[in-house]
Amino acid sequence: MTMSRSKGALALLLLSSFLSSSSTHAATTTLVDSTGSLNKASTLPPTTFKEDGSSGVVALLTSPGTTGSFFPPVTTVIVDGSILKAPGASLEESTGLARGIGAAAAGTLADAVVLGGVTMGDVEGGLAGTRHGRTLAELFSSVLQSKKSGSASTLIVAVEEASGASSSSSLDADSIKENIEEIFDGVAALVLGVNDEEELSGYFNVEVALVKSSEDVTKVMDQAAKAAATSTKSSSSVMGSKPFSTAFSEIYSTLSSSPDYADPTPVAEAILACNDAYSRAFGMSRAKIASWKHRASRGLLVDKFGMNADSLLQRTLDLFDRDTMAAAGLPSAGEQRLMIRQRLQQRMEKTLNDLFDVQMGILEKKTLKKFNHSLLKKMSKDGLDSAQFFEDNATALRTALFAFETSAALLEIPSLSLTKSNAVRDVTGKLNNALMTFPDSPAAKIKAMKKVEQTVSKKKKPSEGSIDLALDVVAMIRPDGFGNLQGFAGYQLGPHSVTVGCHNDADDPQVIAQFGGVRPPFIRVQPKLKLEVEL
């Protein structure tokens, strides 16, 4: 028991030494005082940060004015060994360290960042509207302006919970990460514009840790130290050959003169609302567009496509305008709103334009196929040698063209300048070409060959009626005997025939019984007369 208490006391002592601003293992240096002024006279020991950054820099961003936190807040920016401690932003003020630029400068130089002082209430209500959201917004603004993507640092969000509480199961790490990504997207839209698509993963690998005791704090700091030591981003990549204090001063001065992208918070929220409205508006139209694409892929036309497409485009833009009306009155957000709306409109117009072209191609193909079929039917009646063939089929050409124009009119979207004029001109030329080249087409040649075969193989019908007579004679000779000999002989002479048979069964009792006890006749003759009449 004594040994256990000694180890616990030792752990608390090490933790206090690790977090305290007056560490006994390394000198503490103040970079920014409590008023937000740079300490230009500060110099760091040469062993604090190596030129290749291999020592691993950890930035600990605390929450000012917070009591009872596992991460004691600081009011100045200090260097304690390889740990940068800086106060985060405050919701009450927007200048100096209270704006969060000290924390942003520290996080920009660090290989790993720990955001402390976050409570369960902060994450449940969303970080965007809290002091931590402002701190993250300034940090993201700093790294975006420095353009140091590609070598991501580790960002650990330490969510504090009172020891013994039973609500740890409600901590949703994925939801917290999504909330942080939304903050990053909003700041990126303000700093770089909506057309420059940057992702949070290019700058930070976000991790969420639950802190319920001092032992958890030690684990978080150890995790940050290991991540900083193995990070692909080194301090020298940011500082170059400059001393650390000089690099920090330059970043801090740049942030001091840059716009406050975290305040007012309605601007960032309006940008995020515009992005959400963009996704929601296009998602609303996606189902209808998908059904149209599926129908077109089967070679079918969409009923009243032009009218329905124009209505869908207008409803999509109206939905976006209605959802983003609040952003139109904000100076920075209003411009971004127009850019996002233009991107939505261009995406919708491109999709509808593609569907229009696909359906015009389907209609053109059907028209040519139907016209060729009508020519084949006409060929069966008149033949190709008829002088009237081309003149008679001019009517069929005009009929096919009229049908195409009627169907194409239902596909037109005048608001997008998608009309039938070009398609009608192209189809007219193709129909004329199909008519002129039809006699030499494979279908016409096959049809002509079949017609010749039918003519050759057809039997000629008699021109007059006729009557044909034929005589068939059948004779049967039955001499004495018991039926052990039987034979037949026949002769054919044109339509006439003679058949003679012999069977020696006159003495057979069964044969005599058939004739009523009388012997059968020696010879029996049976003539047949056949009459065939053709009318």
Coordinates of C-alpha atoms in Angstrom, one line a residue:
M1 CA 0.0 0.0 0.0
T2 CA 2.8 2.4 0.8
M3 CA 4.5 1.6 -2.4
S4 CA 1.3 2.3 -4.4
R5 CA 0.8 5.7 -2.7
S6 CA 4.5 6.6 -3.4
K7 CA 4.0 5.8 -7.1
G8 CA 0.8 7.9 -7.3
A9 CA 2.5 10.8 -5.6
L10 CA 5.5 10.5 -7.9
A11 CA 3.2 10.5 -11.0
L12 CA 1.4 13.7 -9.7
L13 CA 4.7 15.3 -9.1
L14 CA 5.9 14.5 -12.6
L15 CA 2.6 15.7 -14.1
S16 CA 2.9 19.0 -12.2
S17 CA 6.4 19.4 -13.4
F18 CA 5.4 18.6 -17.0
L19 CA 2.6 21.2 -17.1
S20 CA 4.0 23.9 -14.9
S21 CA 5.4 26.9 -16.5
S22 CA 8.4 26.9 -14.2
S23 CA 9.9 23.5 -15.1
T24 CA 13.0 22.5 -13.3
H25 CA 14.4 20.6 -16.3
A26 CA 14.3 23.4 -18.8
A27 CA 14.3 27.2 -18.7
T28 CA 11.0 28.9 -19.3
T29 CA 10.9 31.7 -21.8
T30 CA 8.0 34.2 -22.4
L31 CA 7.4 34.9 -26.0
V32 CA 4.2 37.1 -25.6
D33 CA 3.1 38.8 -22.5
S34 CA -0.4 39.0 -21.1
T35 CA -1.1 42.3 -23.0
G36 CA -0.4 40.6 -26.4
S37 CA 3.0 42.3 -26.9
L38 CA 5.9 40.3 -28.3
N39 CA 9.0 40.0 -26.1
K40 CA 11.5 40.8 -28.7
A41 CA 14.4 40.5 -26.3
S42 CA 13.6 36.8 -25.5
T43 CA 16.2 34.3 -26.6
L44 CA 15.9 30.6 -26.5
P45 CA 18.7 28.2 -25.5
P46 CA 20.2 26.6 -28.6
T47 CA 19.3 23.1 -27.4
T48 CA 15.6 23.8 -27.0
F49 CA 14.8 23.2 -30.7
K50 CA 17.2 21.5 -33.0
E51 CA 17.6 22.7 -36.6
D52 CA 16.1 19.6 -38.1
G53 CA 13.1 19.7 -35.7
S54 CA 13.8 16.2 -34.4
S55 CA 13.1 17.2 -30.8
G56 CA 9.4 17.3 -31.6
V57 CA 7.5 20.5 -30.7
V58 CA 4.1 20.2 -28.9
A59 CA 1.8 23.1 -28.6
L60 CA -0.6 23.1 -25.6
L61 CA -3.5 25.4 -26.2
T62 CA -5.4 26.1 -23.0
S63 CA -8.7 27.8 -22.3
P64 CA -8.2 31.2 -20.5
G65 CA -10.3 31.9 -17.4
T66 CA -11.3 28.3 -17.0
T67 CA -11.2 26.9 -13.4
G68 CA -10.9 23.3 -12.5
S69 CA -9.5 22.2 -15.8
F70 CA -7.0 19.3 -16.1
F71 CA -4.9 21.6 -18.3
P72 CA -4.1 24.7 -16.2
P73 CA -4.7 27.9 -18.3
V74 CA -2.0 30.4 -19.0
T75 CA -2.2 34.1 -19.8
T76 CA 1.0 34.4 -21.8
V77 CA 2.8 32.4 -24.5
I78 CA 5.7 30.6 -23.0
V79 CA 8.2 28.0 -24.0
D80 CA 8.7 25.2 -21.4
G81 CA 11.3 22.7 -22.8
S82 CA 9.9 21.4 -26.0
I83 CA 6.3 22.5 -25.1
L84 CA 4.7 25.7 -26.3
K85 CA 1.9 26.9 -24.0
A86 CA -0.5 29.5 -25.3
P87 CA -3.9 30.7 -24.3
G88 CA -6.8 30.1 -26.6
A89 CA -9.4 32.6 -27.8
S90 CA -12.1 34.2 -25.7
L91 CA -15.7 35.0 -26.8
E92 CA -15.7 38.3 -25.0
E93 CA -12.8 40.1 -26.7
S94 CA -11.3 40.1 -30.2
T95 CA -7.9 41.6 -29.8
G96 CA -4.5 40.3 -28.7
L97 CA -4.2 36.9 -27.1
A98 CA -7.9 36.9 -26.4
R99 CA -8.4 36.6 -30.2
G100 CA -6.4 33.4 -30.2
I101 CA -3.5 34.4 -32.5
G102 CA -0.9 33.3 -29.9
A103 CA -2.4 29.8 -29.9
A104 CA -2.5 30.0 -33.7
A105 CA 1.2 30.9 -34.0
A106 CA 2.2 28.2 -31.6
G107 CA 0.1 25.6 -33.4
T108 CA 1.6 26.6 -36.8
L109 CA 5.1 25.9 -35.6
A110 CA 4.4 22.8 -33.6
D111 CA 4.5 19.2 -34.8
A112 CA 1.6 18.2 -32.5
V113 CA -1.2 20.3 -31.0
V114 CA -3.2 19.6 -27.9
L115 CA -6.4 21.5 -27.4
G116 CA -7.2 21.4 -23.7
G117 CA -10.1 22.7 -21.6
V118 CA -12.8 21.3 -23.9
T119 CA -15.8 20.2 -21.9
M120 CA -18.6 17.7 -22.7
G121 CA -21.0 20.7 -22.9
D122 CA -18.8 22.3 -25.6
V123 CA -18.9 19.3 -27.8
E124 CA -22.6 18.6 -27.3
G125 CA -23.5 22.1 -28.4
G126 CA -20.9 22.2 -31.2
L127 CA -17.4 23.6 -31.1
A128 CA -18.1 26.3 -33.8
G129 CA -19.9 28.6 -31.4
T130 CA -17.5 28.2 -28.5
R131 CA -14.1 29.7 -27.5
H132 CA -12.5 26.6 -28.8
G133 CA -14.1 27.1 -32.2
R134 CA -12.5 30.5 -32.4
T135 CA -9.1 29.1 -31.4
L136 CA -9.3 26.4 -34.1
A137 CA -10.5 29.0 -36.6
E138 CA -7.4 31.2 -36.0
L139 CA -5.2 28.1 -36.1
F140 CA -6.6 27.0 -39.4
S141 CA -6.4 30.5 -40.8
S142 CA -2.7 30.6 -39.9
V143 CA -1.8 27.3 -41.5
L144 CA -3.8 28.0 -44.6
Q145 CA -2.0 31.4 -45.1
S146 CA 1.4 29.7 -44.6
K147 CA 0.5 27.1 -47.2
K148 CA 2.2 24.2 -45.3
S149 CA -0.1 21.4 -46.4
G150 CA 1.2 17.9 -47.3
S151 CA 3.0 17.4 -44.0
A152 CA 0.1 17.0 -41.5
S153 CA 0.5 17.6 -37.8
T154 CA -1.4 15.8 -35.1
L155 CA -4.3 17.7 -33.4
I156 CA -5.5 16.1 -30.2
V157 CA -8.8 17.4 -28.8
A158 CA -8.8 16.6 -25.1
V159 CA -12.5 16.5 -23.9
E160 CA -12.6 16.7 -20.1
E161 CA -15.1 14.9 -18.0
A162 CA -15.5 15.0 -14.2
S163 CA -14.0 11.9 -12.5
G164 CA -16.7 9.3 -11.8
A165 CA -19.2 10.6 -14.3
S166 CA -21.1 8.0 -16.3
S167 CA -21.7 10.0 -19.5
S168 CA -18.5 8.8 -21.2
S169 CA -20.5 6.7 -23.6
S170 CA -22.1 9.8 -25.1
L171 CA -18.7 11.0 -26.5
D172 CA -19.0 10.8 -30.2
A173 CA -15.5 11.2 -31.7
D174 CA -16.8 11.1 -35.3
S175 CA -19.2 13.9 -34.7
I176 CA -16.5 16.0 -33.1
K177 CA -14.2 15.5 -36.1
E178 CA -17.0 16.4 -38.5
N179 CA -17.6 19.6 -36.5
I180 CA -13.9 20.5 -36.7
E181 CA -13.9 19.8 -40.5
E182 CA -16.9 22.2 -40.9
I183 CA -14.9 24.9 -39.1
F184 CA -11.9 24.2 -41.4
D185 CA -14.1 24.4 -44.5
G186 CA -15.7 27.7 -43.4
V187 CA -12.3 29.3 -42.7
A188 CA -10.9 27.9 -46.0
A189 CA -13.8 29.4 -47.9
L190 CA -13.0 32.8 -46.4
V191 CA -9.2 32.7 -46.7
L192 CA -8.8 30.9 -50.1
G193 CA -12.3 31.1 -51.7
V194 CA -14.7 28.4 -52.5
N195 CA -13.0 27.4 -55.7
D196 CA -9.8 26.3 -53.9
E197 CA -10.7 22.9 -52.4
E198 CA -8.4 22.3 -49.4
E199 CA -9.0 19.4 -46.9
L200 CA -8.3 19.3 -43.2
S201 CA -6.3 16.0 -43.6
G202 CA -3.6 17.9 -45.5
Y203 CA -2.8 20.0 -42.4
F204 CA -3.9 18.0 -39.3
N205 CA -4.7 14.4 -38.3
V206 CA -7.5 15.0 -35.8
E207 CA -7.8 12.7 -32.8
V208 CA -10.2 12.9 -29.8
A209 CA -9.2 11.8 -26.3
L210 CA -11.4 11.6 -23.2
V211 CA -9.7 13.0 -20.0
K212 CA -11.2 12.1 -16.6
S213 CA -8.1 12.1 -14.4
S214 CA -4.5 13.3 -14.2
E215 CA -3.3 10.0 -15.5
D216 CA -5.3 10.6 -18.7
V217 CA -3.6 14.0 -19.1
T218 CA -0.2 12.3 -18.9
K219 CA -1.3 9.8 -21.6
V220 CA -2.5 12.6 -23.8
M221 CA 0.8 14.5 -23.5
D222 CA 2.8 11.3 -24.0
Q223 CA 0.8 10.6 -27.1
A224 CA 1.4 14.2 -28.4
A225 CA 5.1 13.9 -27.7
K226 CA 5.4 10.6 -29.6
A227 CA 3.4 12.0 -32.5
A228 CA 5.6 15.1 -32.6
A229 CA 8.8 13.0 -32.5
T230 CA 7.6 10.9 -35.5
S231 CA 6.0 13.7 -37.4
T232 CA 7.0 14.2 -41.0
K233 CA 6.6 17.9 -40.5
S234 CA 9.7 19.4 -38.8
S235 CA 10.1 22.8 -37.2
S236 CA 12.8 23.6 -39.6
S237 CA 10.4 23.3 -42.5
V238 CA 8.5 26.3 -41.1
M239 CA 11.4 28.2 -39.5
G240 CA 14.1 27.6 -42.2
S241 CA 17.4 28.9 -40.8
K242 CA 15.7 31.4 -38.6
P243 CA 15.8 31.2 -34.8
F244 CA 12.6 29.9 -33.3
S245 CA 11.7 33.2 -31.6
T246 CA 12.2 35.1 -34.9
A247 CA 9.9 32.6 -36.8
F248 CA 7.3 32.9 -34.0
S249 CA 7.4 36.7 -34.1
E250 CA 6.9 36.8 -37.8
I251 CA 3.9 34.5 -37.7
Y252 CA 2.4 36.3 -34.7
S253 CA 2.9 39.7 -36.5
T254 CA 1.3 38.4 -39.7
L255 CA -1.7 37.1 -37.8
S256 CA -2.1 40.4 -35.9
S257 CA -2.5 42.3 -39.1
S258 CA -4.6 39.7 -40.9
P259 CA -8.5 39.7 -40.9
D260 CA -10.2 38.0 -38.0
Y261 CA -11.8 35.0 -39.6
A262 CA -13.1 33.7 -36.3
D263 CA -14.9 36.9 -35.3
P264 CA -17.6 37.7 -36.0
T265 CA -18.7 34.0 -35.9
P266 CA -21.9 34.7 -38.0
V267 CA -19.7 35.1 -41.1
A268 CA -18.1 31.6 -40.8
E269 CA -21.5 30.1 -39.9
A270 CA -23.1 31.8 -43.0
I271 CA -20.4 30.3 -45.2
L272 CA -21.0 26.9 -43.7
A273 CA -24.7 27.4 -44.2
C274 CA -24.1 28.2 -47.9
N275 CA -22.1 25.0 -48.3
D276 CA -24.8 23.0 -46.6
A277 CA -27.5 24.6 -48.8
Y278 CA -25.5 23.8 -51.9
S279 CA -25.4 20.1 -50.9
R280 CA -29.0 20.1 -49.9
A281 CA -30.3 21.8 -53.1
F282 CA -28.3 19.6 -55.5
G283 CA -29.3 16.5 -53.4
M284 CA -33.0 17.4 -53.9
S285 CA -32.6 17.4 -57.7
R286 CA -30.3 14.3 -57.8
A287 CA -33.1 11.8 -57.5
K288 CA -35.0 13.3 -60.5
I289 CA -31.9 13.6 -62.6
A290 CA -30.9 10.0 -61.8
S291 CA -34.3 8.8 -63.1
W292 CA -33.9 10.8 -66.3
K293 CA -30.4 9.4 -66.9
H294 CA -31.7 5.9 -66.3
R295 CA -34.5 6.4 -68.9
A296 CA -32.1 7.9 -71.4
S297 CA -29.6 5.0 -70.9
R298 CA -32.4 2.7 -72.1
G299 CA -32.8 4.7 -75.3
L300 CA -36.1 6.4 -74.2
L301 CA -37.1 10.0 -74.1
V302 CA -38.2 11.9 -71.0
D303 CA -41.8 13.1 -71.3
K304 CA -41.9 16.9 -71.5
F305 CA -38.2 17.1 -70.7
G306 CA -37.7 20.8 -71.5
M307 CA -40.5 22.0 -69.3
N308 CA -39.6 19.7 -66.4
A309 CA -35.9 20.5 -66.6
D310 CA -36.5 24.2 -66.6
S311 CA -38.8 23.8 -63.6
L312 CA -36.3 21.7 -61.7
L313 CA -33.5 24.2 -62.3
Q314 CA -35.6 27.0 -61.0
R315 CA -36.7 25.1 -57.9
T316 CA -33.1 24.1 -57.1
L317 CA -31.9 27.7 -57.3
D318 CA -34.9 29.0 -55.3
L319 CA -34.2 26.5 -52.6
F320 CA -30.6 27.6 -52.3
D321 CA -31.6 31.3 -52.3
R322 CA -34.2 30.7 -49.6
D323 CA -31.8 28.8 -47.4
T324 CA -28.9 31.3 -47.8
M325 CA -30.9 34.6 -47.6
A326 CA -29.3 35.5 -44.2
A327 CA -25.8 35.3 -45.7
A328 CA -26.6 37.8 -48.5
G329 CA -26.5 40.7 -46.0
L330 CA -23.0 39.9 -44.6
P331 CA -20.1 41.6 -46.5
S332 CA -17.8 38.6 -46.7
A333 CA -20.4 35.9 -46.8
G334 CA -22.5 37.6 -49.5
E335 CA -19.7 37.3 -52.1
Q336 CA -19.0 33.7 -51.2
R337 CA -22.7 33.0 -51.4
L338 CA -22.8 34.3 -55.0
M339 CA -19.8 32.1 -55.9
I340 CA -21.4 29.0 -54.4
R341 CA -24.7 29.7 -56.2
Q342 CA -22.9 30.2 -59.5
R343 CA -21.1 26.8 -58.9
L344 CA -24.5 25.1 -58.2
Q345 CA -26.1 26.7 -61.3
Q346 CA -23.2 25.7 -63.5
R347 CA -23.3 22.1 -62.2
M348 CA -27.1 21.9 -62.8
E349 CA -26.8 23.4 -66.3
K350 CA -24.0 21.0 -67.3
T351 CA -26.1 18.0 -66.2
L352 CA -29.2 19.2 -68.1
N353 CA -27.1 20.1 -71.1
D354 CA -25.7 16.5 -71.2
L355 CA -29.2 15.0 -70.9
F356 CA -30.4 17.3 -73.7
D357 CA -27.7 16.2 -76.1
V358 CA -28.2 12.5 -75.2
Q359 CA -31.9 12.7 -75.9
M360 CA -31.4 14.6 -79.2
G361 CA -29.1 11.8 -80.3
I362 CA -31.7 9.2 -79.4
L363 CA -34.4 11.0 -81.3
E364 CA -32.2 11.5 -84.3
K365 CA -31.3 7.8 -84.4
K366 CA -35.0 6.8 -84.1
T367 CA -36.0 9.2 -86.9
L368 CA -33.4 7.8 -89.3
K369 CA -34.3 4.2 -88.5
K370 CA -38.0 4.8 -89.1
F371 CA -37.3 6.7 -92.3
N372 CA -35.2 3.8 -93.7
H373 CA -37.9 1.4 -92.8
S374 CA -40.5 3.4 -94.7
L375 CA -38.2 3.4 -97.7
L376 CA -37.9 -0.4 -97.6
K377 CA -41.7 -0.7 -97.5
K378 CA -42.0 1.7 -100.5
M379 CA -39.4 -0.2 -102.4
S380 CA -41.4 -3.4 -102.0
K381 CA -44.3 -1.7 -103.8
D382 CA -42.7 0.4 -106.5
G383 CA -39.2 -1.1 -106.8
L384 CA -35.9 0.8 -107.3
D385 CA -36.2 1.2 -111.0
S386 CA -39.3 3.3 -110.9
A387 CA -38.7 6.9 -112.0
Q388 CA -41.2 8.0 -109.3
F389 CA -39.3 6.5 -106.4
F390 CA -37.4 9.5 -105.3
E391 CA -40.3 11.9 -106.0
D392 CA -42.7 9.8 -104.0
N393 CA -40.4 9.5 -101.1
A394 CA -40.0 13.3 -100.8
T395 CA -43.3 13.2 -99.0
A396 CA -41.9 10.5 -96.6
L397 CA -38.9 12.7 -95.9
R398 CA -41.1 15.7 -95.0
T399 CA -43.2 13.6 -92.8
A400 CA -40.1 12.2 -90.9
L401 CA -38.7 15.7 -90.5
F402 CA -42.0 17.1 -89.2
A403 CA -42.2 14.3 -86.6
F404 CA -38.6 15.0 -85.5
E405 CA -39.3 18.7 -85.1
T406 CA -42.4 18.0 -83.0
S407 CA -40.6 15.7 -80.6
A408 CA -37.5 17.9 -80.4
A409 CA -39.7 20.9 -79.4
L410 CA -40.6 19.0 -76.2
L411 CA -36.8 18.7 -75.3
E412 CA -36.0 22.4 -75.7
I413 CA -34.9 24.5 -72.7
P414 CA -35.0 28.1 -73.9
S415 CA -33.6 29.5 -70.6
L416 CA -30.4 27.5 -71.2
S417 CA -30.3 28.3 -75.0
L418 CA -30.9 24.6 -75.7
T419 CA -33.0 24.7 -78.9
K420 CA -33.8 22.3 -81.7
S421 CA -32.5 24.5 -84.6
N422 CA -29.1 22.9 -84.9
A423 CA -30.5 19.4 -84.5
V424 CA -33.2 20.0 -87.2
R425 CA -30.6 21.3 -89.6
D426 CA -28.4 18.2 -89.0
V427 CA -31.3 15.8 -89.3
T428 CA -32.4 17.4 -92.6
G429 CA -29.1 16.7 -94.1
K430 CA -28.9 13.2 -92.8
L431 CA -32.4 12.4 -94.1
N432 CA -31.6 13.7 -97.6
N433 CA -28.4 11.7 -97.6
A434 CA -30.2 8.6 -96.5
L435 CA -32.7 9.0 -99.4
M436 CA -30.0 9.6 -102.1
T437 CA -27.8 6.7 -100.9
F438 CA -30.7 4.3 -100.3
P439 CA -30.4 2.3 -103.6
D440 CA -26.8 1.5 -102.8
S441 CA -27.4 0.7 -99.2
P442 CA -27.0 -2.9 -97.9
A443 CA -30.6 -3.1 -96.8
A444 CA -31.9 -2.2 -100.3
K445 CA -29.6 -4.7 -102.0
I446 CA -30.7 -7.5 -99.7
K447 CA -34.4 -6.6 -100.2
A448 CA -33.9 -6.6 -104.0
M449 CA -32.1 -10.0 -103.9
K450 CA -35.0 -11.5 -101.9
K451 CA -37.5 -10.2 -104.4
V452 CA -35.6 -11.8 -107.3
E453 CA -35.5 -15.1 -105.4
Q454 CA -39.2 -15.0 -104.8
T455 CA -39.9 -14.3 -108.5
V456 CA -37.7 -17.2 -109.7
S457 CA -39.0 -19.7 -107.3
K458 CA -42.6 -18.9 -107.8
K459 CA -44.7 -21.6 -109.8
K460 CA -46.6 -20.3 -112.7
K461 CA -50.4 -20.9 -112.4
P462 CA -52.3 -22.4 -115.2
S463 CA -54.0 -19.9 -117.5
E464 CA -57.0 -22.3 -118.3
G465 CA -59.1 -24.8 -116.4
S466 CA -58.6 -28.6 -117.1
I467 CA -60.2 -32.0 -116.4
D468 CA -58.0 -35.2 -116.1
L469 CA -59.3 -38.8 -116.1
A470 CA -57.3 -41.8 -114.9
L471 CA -58.2 -45.6 -114.7
D472 CA -56.8 -48.0 -112.2
V473 CA -57.5 -51.7 -112.6
V474 CA -56.8 -54.2 -109.8
A475 CA -57.2 -58.0 -110.5
M476 CA -56.9 -60.9 -108.0
I477 CA -56.3 -64.5 -109.0
R478 CA -57.1 -67.2 -106.3
P479 CA -56.2 -70.8 -107.5
D480 CA -56.5 -73.9 -105.3
G481 CA -54.2 -74.1 -102.3
F482 CA -54.0 -73.3 -98.7
G483 CA -52.5 -69.8 -98.9
N484 CA -48.7 -70.6 -99.0
L485 CA -48.1 -68.4 -102.0
Q486 CA -49.0 -64.7 -102.5
G487 CA -47.6 -62.1 -104.9
F488 CA -48.4 -58.8 -106.7
A489 CA -47.4 -57.2 -110.0
G490 CA -48.1 -53.7 -111.3
Y491 CA -47.7 -51.5 -114.3
Q492 CA -48.0 -47.6 -114.6
L493 CA -48.9 -46.0 -117.9
G494 CA -49.2 -42.2 -117.4
P495 CA -52.0 -41.5 -115.1
H496 CA -53.3 -45.1 -115.6
S497 CA -52.2 -48.2 -113.7
V498 CA -52.8 -52.0 -113.6
T499 CA -52.2 -54.2 -110.6
V500 CA -52.5 -58.1 -110.6
G501 CA -52.2 -60.3 -107.5
C502 CA -52.1 -64.1 -107.0
H503 CA -52.9 -65.9 -103.8
N504 CA -53.5 -69.8 -103.7
D505 CA -56.0 -69.9 -100.8
A506 CA -59.1 -71.3 -102.5
D507 CA -58.9 -74.5 -100.5
D508 CA -58.4 -72.7 -97.1
P509 CA -61.3 -73.5 -94.8
Q510 CA -61.2 -70.0 -93.3
V511 CA -61.5 -68.4 -96.8
I512 CA -64.4 -70.8 -97.7
A513 CA -66.1 -69.9 -94.4
Q514 CA -65.8 -66.2 -95.3
F515 CA -67.7 -66.9 -98.6
G516 CA -70.5 -68.9 -96.8
G517 CA -69.1 -72.4 -97.5
V518 CA -68.4 -71.6 -101.2
R519 CA -65.0 -71.5 -102.8
P520 CA -63.9 -68.0 -103.8
P521 CA -63.9 -67.0 -107.4
F522 CA -60.8 -67.9 -109.4
I523 CA -60.3 -64.3 -110.6
R524 CA -61.8 -61.0 -109.4
V525 CA -61.3 -57.6 -111.2
Q526 CA -61.8 -54.2 -109.5
P527 CA -61.6 -51.1 -111.8
K528 CA -61.2 -47.5 -110.4
L529 CA -61.9 -44.2 -112.3
K530 CA -60.2 -41.0 -111.0
L531 CA -61.4 -37.6 -112.1
E532 CA -59.2 -34.3 -111.4
V533 CA -60.8 -31.0 -112.2
E534 CA -58.8 -27.6 -112.1
L535 CA -60.7 -24.4 -112.5

